[in-house]
JSON list of C-alpha atoms in Angstrom, two decimals:
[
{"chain": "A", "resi": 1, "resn": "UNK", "atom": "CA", "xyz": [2.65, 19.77, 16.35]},
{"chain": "A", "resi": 2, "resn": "UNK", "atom": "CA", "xyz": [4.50, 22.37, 14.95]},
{"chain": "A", "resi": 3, "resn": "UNK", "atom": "CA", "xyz": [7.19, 20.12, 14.06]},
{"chain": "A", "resi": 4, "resn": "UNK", "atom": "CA", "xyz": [5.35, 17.38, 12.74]},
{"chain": "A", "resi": 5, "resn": "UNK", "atom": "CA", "xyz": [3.71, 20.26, 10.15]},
{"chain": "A", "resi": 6, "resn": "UNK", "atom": "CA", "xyz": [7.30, 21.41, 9.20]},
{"chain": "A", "resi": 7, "resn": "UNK", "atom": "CA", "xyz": [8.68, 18.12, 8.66]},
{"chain": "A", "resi": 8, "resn": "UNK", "atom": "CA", "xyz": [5.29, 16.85, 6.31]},
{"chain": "A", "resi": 9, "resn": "UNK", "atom": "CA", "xyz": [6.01, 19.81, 4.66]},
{"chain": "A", "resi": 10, "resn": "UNK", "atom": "CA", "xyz": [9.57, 19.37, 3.59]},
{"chain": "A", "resi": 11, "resn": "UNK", "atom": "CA", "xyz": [8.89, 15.65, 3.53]},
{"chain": "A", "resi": 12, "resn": "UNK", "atom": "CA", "xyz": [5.61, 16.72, 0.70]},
{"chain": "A", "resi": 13, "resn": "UNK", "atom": "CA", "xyz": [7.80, 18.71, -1.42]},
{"chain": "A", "resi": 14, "resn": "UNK", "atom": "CA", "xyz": [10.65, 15.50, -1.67]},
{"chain": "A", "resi": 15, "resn": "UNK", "atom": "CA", "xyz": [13.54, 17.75, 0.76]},
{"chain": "A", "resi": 16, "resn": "UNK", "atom": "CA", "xyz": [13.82, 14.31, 2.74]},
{"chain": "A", "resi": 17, "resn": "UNK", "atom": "CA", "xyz": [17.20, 14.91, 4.51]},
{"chain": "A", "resi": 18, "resn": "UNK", "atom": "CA", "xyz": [15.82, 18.25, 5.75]},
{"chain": "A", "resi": 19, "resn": "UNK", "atom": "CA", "xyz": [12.56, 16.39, 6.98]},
{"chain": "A", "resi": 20, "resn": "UNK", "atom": "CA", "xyz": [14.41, 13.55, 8.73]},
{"chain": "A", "resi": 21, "resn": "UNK", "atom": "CA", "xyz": [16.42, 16.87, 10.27]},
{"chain": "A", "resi": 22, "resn": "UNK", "atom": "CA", "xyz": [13.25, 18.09, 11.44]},
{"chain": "A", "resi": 23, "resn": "UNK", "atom": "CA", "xyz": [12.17, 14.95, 12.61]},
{"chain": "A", "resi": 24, "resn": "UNK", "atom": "CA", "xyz": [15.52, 14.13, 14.83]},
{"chain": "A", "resi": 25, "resn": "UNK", "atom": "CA", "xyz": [15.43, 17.63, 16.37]},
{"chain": "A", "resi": 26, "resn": "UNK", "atom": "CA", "xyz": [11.69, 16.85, 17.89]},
{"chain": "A", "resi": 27, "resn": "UNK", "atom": "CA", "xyz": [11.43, 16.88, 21.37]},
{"chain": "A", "resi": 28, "resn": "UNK", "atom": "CA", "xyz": [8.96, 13.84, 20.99]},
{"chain": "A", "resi": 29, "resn": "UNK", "atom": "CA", "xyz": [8.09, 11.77, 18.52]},
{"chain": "A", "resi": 30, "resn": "UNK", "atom": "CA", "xyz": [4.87, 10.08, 18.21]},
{"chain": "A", "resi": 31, "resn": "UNK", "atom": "CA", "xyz": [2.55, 7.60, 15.65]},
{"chain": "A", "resi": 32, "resn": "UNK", "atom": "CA", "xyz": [1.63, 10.86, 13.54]},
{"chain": "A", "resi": 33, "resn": "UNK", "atom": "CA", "xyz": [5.55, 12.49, 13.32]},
{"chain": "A", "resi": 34, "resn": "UNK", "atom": "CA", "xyz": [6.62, 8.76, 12.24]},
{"chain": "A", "resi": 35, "resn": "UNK", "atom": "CA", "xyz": [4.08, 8.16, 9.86]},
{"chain": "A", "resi": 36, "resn": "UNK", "atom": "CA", "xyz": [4.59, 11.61, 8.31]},
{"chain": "A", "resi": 37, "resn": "UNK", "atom": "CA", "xyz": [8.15, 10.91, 8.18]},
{"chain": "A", "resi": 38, "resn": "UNK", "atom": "CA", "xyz": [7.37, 7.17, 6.99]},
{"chain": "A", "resi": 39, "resn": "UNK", "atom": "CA", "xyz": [4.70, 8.92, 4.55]},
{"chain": "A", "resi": 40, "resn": "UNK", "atom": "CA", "xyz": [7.35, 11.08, 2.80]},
{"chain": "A", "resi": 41, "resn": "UNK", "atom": "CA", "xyz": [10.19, 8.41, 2.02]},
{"chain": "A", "resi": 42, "resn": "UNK", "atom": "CA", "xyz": [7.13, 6.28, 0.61]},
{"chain": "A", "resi": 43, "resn": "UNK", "atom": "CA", "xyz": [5.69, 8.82, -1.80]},
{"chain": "A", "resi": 44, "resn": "UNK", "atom": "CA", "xyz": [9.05, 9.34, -2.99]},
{"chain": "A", "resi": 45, "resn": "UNK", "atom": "CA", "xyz": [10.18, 5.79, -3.74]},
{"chain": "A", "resi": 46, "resn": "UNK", "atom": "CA", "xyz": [12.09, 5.16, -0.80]},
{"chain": "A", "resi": 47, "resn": "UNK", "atom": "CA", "xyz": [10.20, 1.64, 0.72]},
{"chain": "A", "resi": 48, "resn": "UNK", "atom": "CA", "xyz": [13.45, 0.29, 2.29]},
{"chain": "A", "resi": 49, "resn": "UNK", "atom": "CA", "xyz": [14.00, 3.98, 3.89]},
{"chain": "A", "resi": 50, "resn": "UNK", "atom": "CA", "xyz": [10.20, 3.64, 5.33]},
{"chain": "A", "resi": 51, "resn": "UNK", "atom": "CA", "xyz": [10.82, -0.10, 6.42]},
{"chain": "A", "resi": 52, "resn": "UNK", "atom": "CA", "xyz": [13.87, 1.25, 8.33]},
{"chain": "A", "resi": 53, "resn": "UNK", "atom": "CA", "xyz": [12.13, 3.90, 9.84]},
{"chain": "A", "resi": 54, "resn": "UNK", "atom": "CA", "xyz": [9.31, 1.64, 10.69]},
{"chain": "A", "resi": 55, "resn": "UNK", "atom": "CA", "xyz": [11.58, -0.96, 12.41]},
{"chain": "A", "resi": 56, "resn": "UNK", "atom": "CA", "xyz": [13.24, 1.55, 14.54]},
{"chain": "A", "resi": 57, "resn": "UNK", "atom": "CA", "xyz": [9.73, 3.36, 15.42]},
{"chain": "A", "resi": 58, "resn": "UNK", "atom": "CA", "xyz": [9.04, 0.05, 16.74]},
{"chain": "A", "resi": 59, "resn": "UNK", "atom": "CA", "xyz": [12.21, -0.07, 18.84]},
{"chain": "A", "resi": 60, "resn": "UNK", "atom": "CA", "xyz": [11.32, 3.29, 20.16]},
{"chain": "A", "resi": 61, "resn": "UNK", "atom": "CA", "xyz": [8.00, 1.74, 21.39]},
{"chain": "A", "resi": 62, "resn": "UNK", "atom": "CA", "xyz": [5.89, 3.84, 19.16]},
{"chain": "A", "resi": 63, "resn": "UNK", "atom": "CA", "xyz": [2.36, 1.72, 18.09]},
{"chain": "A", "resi": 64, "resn": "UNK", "atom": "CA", "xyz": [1.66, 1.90, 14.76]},
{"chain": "A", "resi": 65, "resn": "UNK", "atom": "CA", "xyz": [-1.67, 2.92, 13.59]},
{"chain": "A", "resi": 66, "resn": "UNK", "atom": "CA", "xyz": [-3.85, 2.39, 10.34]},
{"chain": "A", "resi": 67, "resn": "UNK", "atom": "CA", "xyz": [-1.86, 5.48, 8.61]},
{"chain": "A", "resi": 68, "resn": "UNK", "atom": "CA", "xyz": [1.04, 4.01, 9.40]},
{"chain": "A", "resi": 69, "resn": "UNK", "atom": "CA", "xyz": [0.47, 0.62, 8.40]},
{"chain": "A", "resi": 70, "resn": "UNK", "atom": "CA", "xyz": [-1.08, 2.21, 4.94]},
{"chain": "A", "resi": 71, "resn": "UNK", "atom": "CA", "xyz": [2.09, 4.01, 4.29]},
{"chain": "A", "resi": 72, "resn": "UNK", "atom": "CA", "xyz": [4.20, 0.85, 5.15]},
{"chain": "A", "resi": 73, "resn": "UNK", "atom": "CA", "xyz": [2.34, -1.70, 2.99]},
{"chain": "A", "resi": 74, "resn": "UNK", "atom": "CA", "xyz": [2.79, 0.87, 0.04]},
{"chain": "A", "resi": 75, "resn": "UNK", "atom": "CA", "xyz": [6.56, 0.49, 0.85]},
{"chain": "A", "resi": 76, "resn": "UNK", "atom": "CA", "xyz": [6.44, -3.33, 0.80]},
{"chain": "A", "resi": 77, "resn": "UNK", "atom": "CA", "xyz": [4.62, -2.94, -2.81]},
{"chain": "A", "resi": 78, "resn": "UNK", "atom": "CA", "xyz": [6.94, -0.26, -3.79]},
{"chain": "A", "resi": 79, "resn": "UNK", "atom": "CA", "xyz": [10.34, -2.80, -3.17]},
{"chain": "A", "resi": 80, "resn": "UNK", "atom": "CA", "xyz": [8.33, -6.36, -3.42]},
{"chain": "A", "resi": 81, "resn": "UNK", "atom": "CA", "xyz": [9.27, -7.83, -0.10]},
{"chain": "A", "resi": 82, "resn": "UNK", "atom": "CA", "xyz": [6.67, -10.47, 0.66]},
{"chain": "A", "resi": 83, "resn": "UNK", "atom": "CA", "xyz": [8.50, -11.28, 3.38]},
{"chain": "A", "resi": 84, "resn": "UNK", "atom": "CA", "xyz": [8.42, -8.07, 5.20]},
{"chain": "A", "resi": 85, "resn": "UNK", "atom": "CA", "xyz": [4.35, -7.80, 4.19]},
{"chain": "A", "resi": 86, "resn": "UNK", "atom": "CA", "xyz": [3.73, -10.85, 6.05]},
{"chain": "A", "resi": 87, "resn": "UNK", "atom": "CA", "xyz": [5.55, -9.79, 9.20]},
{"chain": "A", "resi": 88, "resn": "UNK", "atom": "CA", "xyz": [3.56, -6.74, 8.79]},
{"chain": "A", "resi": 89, "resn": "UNK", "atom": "CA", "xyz": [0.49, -8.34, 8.10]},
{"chain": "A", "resi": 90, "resn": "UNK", "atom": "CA", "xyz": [1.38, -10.63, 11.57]},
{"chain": "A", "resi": 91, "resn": "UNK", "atom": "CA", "xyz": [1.85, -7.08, 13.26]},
{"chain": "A", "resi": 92, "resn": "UNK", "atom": "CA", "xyz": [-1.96, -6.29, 12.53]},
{"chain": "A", "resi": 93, "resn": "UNK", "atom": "CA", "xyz": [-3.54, -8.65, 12.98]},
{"chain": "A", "resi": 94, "resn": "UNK", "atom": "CA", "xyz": [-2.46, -8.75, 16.69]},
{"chain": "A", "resi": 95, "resn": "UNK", "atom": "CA", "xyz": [-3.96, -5.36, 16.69]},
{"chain": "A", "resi": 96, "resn": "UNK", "atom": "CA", "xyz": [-7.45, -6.27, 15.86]},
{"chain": "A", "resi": 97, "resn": "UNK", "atom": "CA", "xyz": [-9.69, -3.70, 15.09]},
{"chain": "A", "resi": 98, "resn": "UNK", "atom": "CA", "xyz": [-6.99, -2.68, 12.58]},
{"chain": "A", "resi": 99, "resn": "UNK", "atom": "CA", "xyz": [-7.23, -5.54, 10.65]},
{"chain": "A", "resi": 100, "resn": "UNK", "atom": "CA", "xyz": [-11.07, -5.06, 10.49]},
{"chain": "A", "resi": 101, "resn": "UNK", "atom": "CA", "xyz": [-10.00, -1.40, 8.80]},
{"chain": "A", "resi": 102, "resn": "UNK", "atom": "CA", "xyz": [-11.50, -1.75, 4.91]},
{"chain": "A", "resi": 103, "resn": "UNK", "atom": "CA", "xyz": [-8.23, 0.32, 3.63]},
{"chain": "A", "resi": 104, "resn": "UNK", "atom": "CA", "xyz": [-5.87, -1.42, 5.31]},
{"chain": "A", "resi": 105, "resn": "UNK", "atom": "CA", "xyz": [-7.69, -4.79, 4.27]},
{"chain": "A", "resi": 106, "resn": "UNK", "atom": "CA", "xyz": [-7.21, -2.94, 1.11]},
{"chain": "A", "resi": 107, "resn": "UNK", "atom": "CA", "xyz": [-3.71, -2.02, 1.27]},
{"chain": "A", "resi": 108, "resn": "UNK", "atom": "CA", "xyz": [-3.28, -5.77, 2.28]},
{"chain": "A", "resi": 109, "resn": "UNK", "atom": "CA", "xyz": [-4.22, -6.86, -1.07]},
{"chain": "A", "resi": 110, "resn": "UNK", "atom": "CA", "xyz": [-2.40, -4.32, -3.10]},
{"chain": "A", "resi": 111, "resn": "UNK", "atom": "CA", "xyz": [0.78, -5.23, -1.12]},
{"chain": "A", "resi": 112, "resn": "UNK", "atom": "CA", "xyz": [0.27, -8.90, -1.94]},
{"chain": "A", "resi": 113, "resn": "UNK", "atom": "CA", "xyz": [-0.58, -8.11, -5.53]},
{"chain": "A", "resi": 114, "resn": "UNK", "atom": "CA", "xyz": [2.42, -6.13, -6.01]},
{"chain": "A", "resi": 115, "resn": "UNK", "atom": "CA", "xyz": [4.84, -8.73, -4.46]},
{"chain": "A", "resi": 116, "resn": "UNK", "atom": "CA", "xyz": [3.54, -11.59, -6.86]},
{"chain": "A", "resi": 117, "resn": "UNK", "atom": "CA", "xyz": [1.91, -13.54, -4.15]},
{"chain": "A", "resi": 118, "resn": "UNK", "atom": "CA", "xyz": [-1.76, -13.71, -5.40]},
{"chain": "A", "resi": 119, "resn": "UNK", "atom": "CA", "xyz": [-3.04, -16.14, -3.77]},
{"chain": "A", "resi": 120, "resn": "UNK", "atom": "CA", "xyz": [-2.45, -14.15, -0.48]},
{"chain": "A", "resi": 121, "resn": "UNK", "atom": "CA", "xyz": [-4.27, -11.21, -2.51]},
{"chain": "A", "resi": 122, "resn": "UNK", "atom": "CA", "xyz": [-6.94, -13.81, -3.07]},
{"chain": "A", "resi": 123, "resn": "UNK", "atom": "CA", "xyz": [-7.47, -14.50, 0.09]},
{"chain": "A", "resi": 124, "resn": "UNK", "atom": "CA", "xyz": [-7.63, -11.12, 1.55]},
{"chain": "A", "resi": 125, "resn": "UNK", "atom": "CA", "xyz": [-9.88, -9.85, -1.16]},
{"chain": "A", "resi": 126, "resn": "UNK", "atom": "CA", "xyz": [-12.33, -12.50, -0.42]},
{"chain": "A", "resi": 127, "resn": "UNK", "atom": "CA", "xyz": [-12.36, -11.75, 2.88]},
{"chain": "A", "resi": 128, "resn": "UNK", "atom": "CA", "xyz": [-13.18, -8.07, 2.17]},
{"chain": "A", "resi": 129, "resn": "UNK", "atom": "CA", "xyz": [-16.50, -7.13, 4.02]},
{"chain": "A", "resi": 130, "resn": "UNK", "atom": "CA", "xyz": [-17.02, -4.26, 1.63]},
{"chain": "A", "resi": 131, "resn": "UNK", "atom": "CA", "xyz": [-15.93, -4.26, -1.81]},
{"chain": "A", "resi": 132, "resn": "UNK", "atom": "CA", "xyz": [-15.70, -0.74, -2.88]},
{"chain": "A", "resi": 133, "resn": "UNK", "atom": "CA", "xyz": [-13.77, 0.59, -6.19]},
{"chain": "A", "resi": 134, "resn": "UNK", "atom": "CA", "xyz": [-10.48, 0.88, -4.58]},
{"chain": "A", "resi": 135, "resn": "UNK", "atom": "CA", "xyz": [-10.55, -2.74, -3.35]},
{"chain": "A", "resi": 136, "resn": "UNK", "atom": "CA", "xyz": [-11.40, -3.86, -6.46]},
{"chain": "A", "resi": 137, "resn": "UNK", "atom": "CA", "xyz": [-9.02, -1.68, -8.50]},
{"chain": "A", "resi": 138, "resn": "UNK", "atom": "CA", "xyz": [-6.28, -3.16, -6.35]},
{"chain": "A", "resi": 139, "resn": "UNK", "atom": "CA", "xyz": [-7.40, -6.59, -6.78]},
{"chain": "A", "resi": 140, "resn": "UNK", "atom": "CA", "xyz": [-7.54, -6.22, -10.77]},
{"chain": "A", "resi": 141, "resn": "UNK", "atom": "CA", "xyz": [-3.88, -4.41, -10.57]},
{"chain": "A", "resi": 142, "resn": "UNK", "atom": "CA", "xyz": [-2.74, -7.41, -8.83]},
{"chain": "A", "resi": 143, "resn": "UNK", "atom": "CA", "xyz": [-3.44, -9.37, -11.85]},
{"chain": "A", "resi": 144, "resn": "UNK", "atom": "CA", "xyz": [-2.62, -6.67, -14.26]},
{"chain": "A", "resi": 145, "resn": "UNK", "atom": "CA", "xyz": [0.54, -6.23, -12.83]},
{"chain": "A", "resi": 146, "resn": "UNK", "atom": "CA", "xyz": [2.03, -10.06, -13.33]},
{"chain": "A", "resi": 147, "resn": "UNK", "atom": "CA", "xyz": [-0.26, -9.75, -17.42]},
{"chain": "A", "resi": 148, "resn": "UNK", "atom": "CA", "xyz": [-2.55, -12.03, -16.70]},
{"chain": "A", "resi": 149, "resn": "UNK", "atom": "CA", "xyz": [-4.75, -10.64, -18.84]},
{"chain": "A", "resi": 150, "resn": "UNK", "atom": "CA", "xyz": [-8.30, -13.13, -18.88]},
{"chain": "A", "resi": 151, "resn": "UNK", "atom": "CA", "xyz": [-7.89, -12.85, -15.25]},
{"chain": "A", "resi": 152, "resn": "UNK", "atom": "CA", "xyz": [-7.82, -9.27, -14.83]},
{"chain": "A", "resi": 153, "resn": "UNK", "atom": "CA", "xyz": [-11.09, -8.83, -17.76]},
{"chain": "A", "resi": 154, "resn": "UNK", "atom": "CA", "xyz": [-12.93, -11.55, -16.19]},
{"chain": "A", "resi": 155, "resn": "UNK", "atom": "CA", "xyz": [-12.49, -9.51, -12.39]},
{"chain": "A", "resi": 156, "resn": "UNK", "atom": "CA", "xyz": [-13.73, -6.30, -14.44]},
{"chain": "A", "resi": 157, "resn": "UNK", "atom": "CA", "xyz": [-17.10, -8.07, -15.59]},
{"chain": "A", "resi": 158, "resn": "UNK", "atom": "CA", "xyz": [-17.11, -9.16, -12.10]},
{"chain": "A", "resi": 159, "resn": "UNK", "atom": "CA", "xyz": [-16.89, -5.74, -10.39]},
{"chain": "A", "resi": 160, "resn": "UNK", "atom": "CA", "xyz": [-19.40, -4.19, -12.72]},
{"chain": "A", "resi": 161, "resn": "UNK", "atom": "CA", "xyz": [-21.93, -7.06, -12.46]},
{"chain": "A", "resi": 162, "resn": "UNK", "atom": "CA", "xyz": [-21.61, -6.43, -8.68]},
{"chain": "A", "resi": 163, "resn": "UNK", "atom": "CA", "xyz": [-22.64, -2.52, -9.50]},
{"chain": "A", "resi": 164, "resn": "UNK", "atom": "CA", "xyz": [-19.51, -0.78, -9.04]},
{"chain": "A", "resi": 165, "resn": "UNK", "atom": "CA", "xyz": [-18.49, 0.86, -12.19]},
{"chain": "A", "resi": 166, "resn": "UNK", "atom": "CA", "xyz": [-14.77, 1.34, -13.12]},
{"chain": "A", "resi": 167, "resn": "UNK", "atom": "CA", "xyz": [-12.82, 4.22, -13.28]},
{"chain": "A", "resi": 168, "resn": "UNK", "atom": "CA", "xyz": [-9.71, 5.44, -15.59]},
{"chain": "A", "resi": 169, "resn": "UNK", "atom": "CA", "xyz": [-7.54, 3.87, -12.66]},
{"chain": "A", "resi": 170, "resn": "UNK", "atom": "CA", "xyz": [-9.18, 0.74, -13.57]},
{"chain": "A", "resi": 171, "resn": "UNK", "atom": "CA", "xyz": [-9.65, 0.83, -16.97]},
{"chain": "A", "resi": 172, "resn": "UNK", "atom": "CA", "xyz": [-5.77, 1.57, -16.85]},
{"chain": "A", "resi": 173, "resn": "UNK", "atom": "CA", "xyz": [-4.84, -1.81, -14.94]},
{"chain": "A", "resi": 174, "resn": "UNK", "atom": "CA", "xyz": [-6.58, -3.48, -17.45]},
{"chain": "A", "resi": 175, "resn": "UNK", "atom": "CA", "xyz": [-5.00, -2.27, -20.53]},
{"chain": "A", "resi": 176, "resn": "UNK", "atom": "CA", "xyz": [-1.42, -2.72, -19.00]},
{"chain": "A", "resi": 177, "resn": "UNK", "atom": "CA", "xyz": [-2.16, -6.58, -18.83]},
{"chain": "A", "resi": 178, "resn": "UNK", "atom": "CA", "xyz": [-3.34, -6.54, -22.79]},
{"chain": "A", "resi": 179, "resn": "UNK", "atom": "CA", "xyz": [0.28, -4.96, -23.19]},
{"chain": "A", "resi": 180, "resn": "UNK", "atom": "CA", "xyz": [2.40, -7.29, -21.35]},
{"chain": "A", "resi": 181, "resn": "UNK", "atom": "CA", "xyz": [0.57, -9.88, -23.42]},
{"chain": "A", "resi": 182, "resn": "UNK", "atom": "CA", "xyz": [1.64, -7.48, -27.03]},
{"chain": "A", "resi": 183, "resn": "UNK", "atom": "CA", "xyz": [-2.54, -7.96, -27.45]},
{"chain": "A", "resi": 184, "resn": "UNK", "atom": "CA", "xyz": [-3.74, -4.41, -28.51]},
{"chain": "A", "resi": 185, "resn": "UNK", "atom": "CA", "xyz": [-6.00, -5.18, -30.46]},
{"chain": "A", "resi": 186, "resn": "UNK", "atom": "CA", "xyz": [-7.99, -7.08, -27.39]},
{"chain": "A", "resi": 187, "resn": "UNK", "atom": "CA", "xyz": [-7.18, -3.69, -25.10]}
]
């Protein structure tokens, strides 16, 4: 436990190599010392670190859990591999209950959004049992992202006819679509 603290730490304050040291030196390693290590190369830009890490957690017969898949769909966004998503997305759905996890349903369609594939961030939004503001910030990002601009408005009269009001966040997604279009005076 002790470990796992040390290395999140190091790993939280961006000295990767020294939390990977950490990590390597642990007597065990289990779901929460890889996701922690997973965790830290993703908040620091490093998907195809994370993915690496993830495959060989794998090989090491370590089970992935909802942090861990959170952490490794944000590194499938971060480098836009649809490919690796769907294998991913494969991976937890054999899991089950997982998959039935609103913030990794979540995560799903942020992935998908960030890779280009929107219809696969369609689908998974739609199949959203709860759509809260992060779900719906995600979904609106997706479209924001590619600046498709309609799209992304029309999804914010949607979200705030169903009663959830936006936030900066949102607001924010929005506007970056009017600028990839050059249409400030619409944003």
């Amino acid at each position: 436990v002790l470990g796992t603290a040390l290395m999140d730490m190091y790993a939280k304050c961006g000295m990767l190599d020294r939390a990977k040291g950490v990590f390597e030196e642990l007597p065990e390693r289990n779901v929460v010392s890889w996701s922690a290590l997973i965790a830290g190369y993703v908040e620091h830009g490093h998907g195809d670190v994370a993915l690496e890490c993830f495959m060989r957690m794998q090989n090491e017969g370590v089970t992935p859990n909802a942090i861990t898949f959170l952490c490794i769909l944000k590194a499938c966004g971060i480098i836009g591999s649809n490919q690796a998503g769907n294998e991913i997305h494969g991976d937890i759905s054999k899991l089950g209950s997982i998959g039935k996890n609103t913030m990794v349903s979540t995560a799903l369609v942020d992935m998908y959004g960030k890779c280009g594939n929107l219809a696969k961030a369609q689908e998974m939004f739609d199949g959203l049992l709860e759509r809260d503001l992060i779900s719906w910030t995600a979904f609106i990002s997706a479209y924001a992202y590619r600046g498709l601009r309609h799209e992304a408005s029309e999804l914010l009269s949607h979200m705030q006819e169903g009663g959830v009001p936006p936030n900066p966040v949102t607001f924010a997604g929005v506007l970056k679509a009017y600028s990839h279009m050059k249409s400030m005076d619409k944003g």
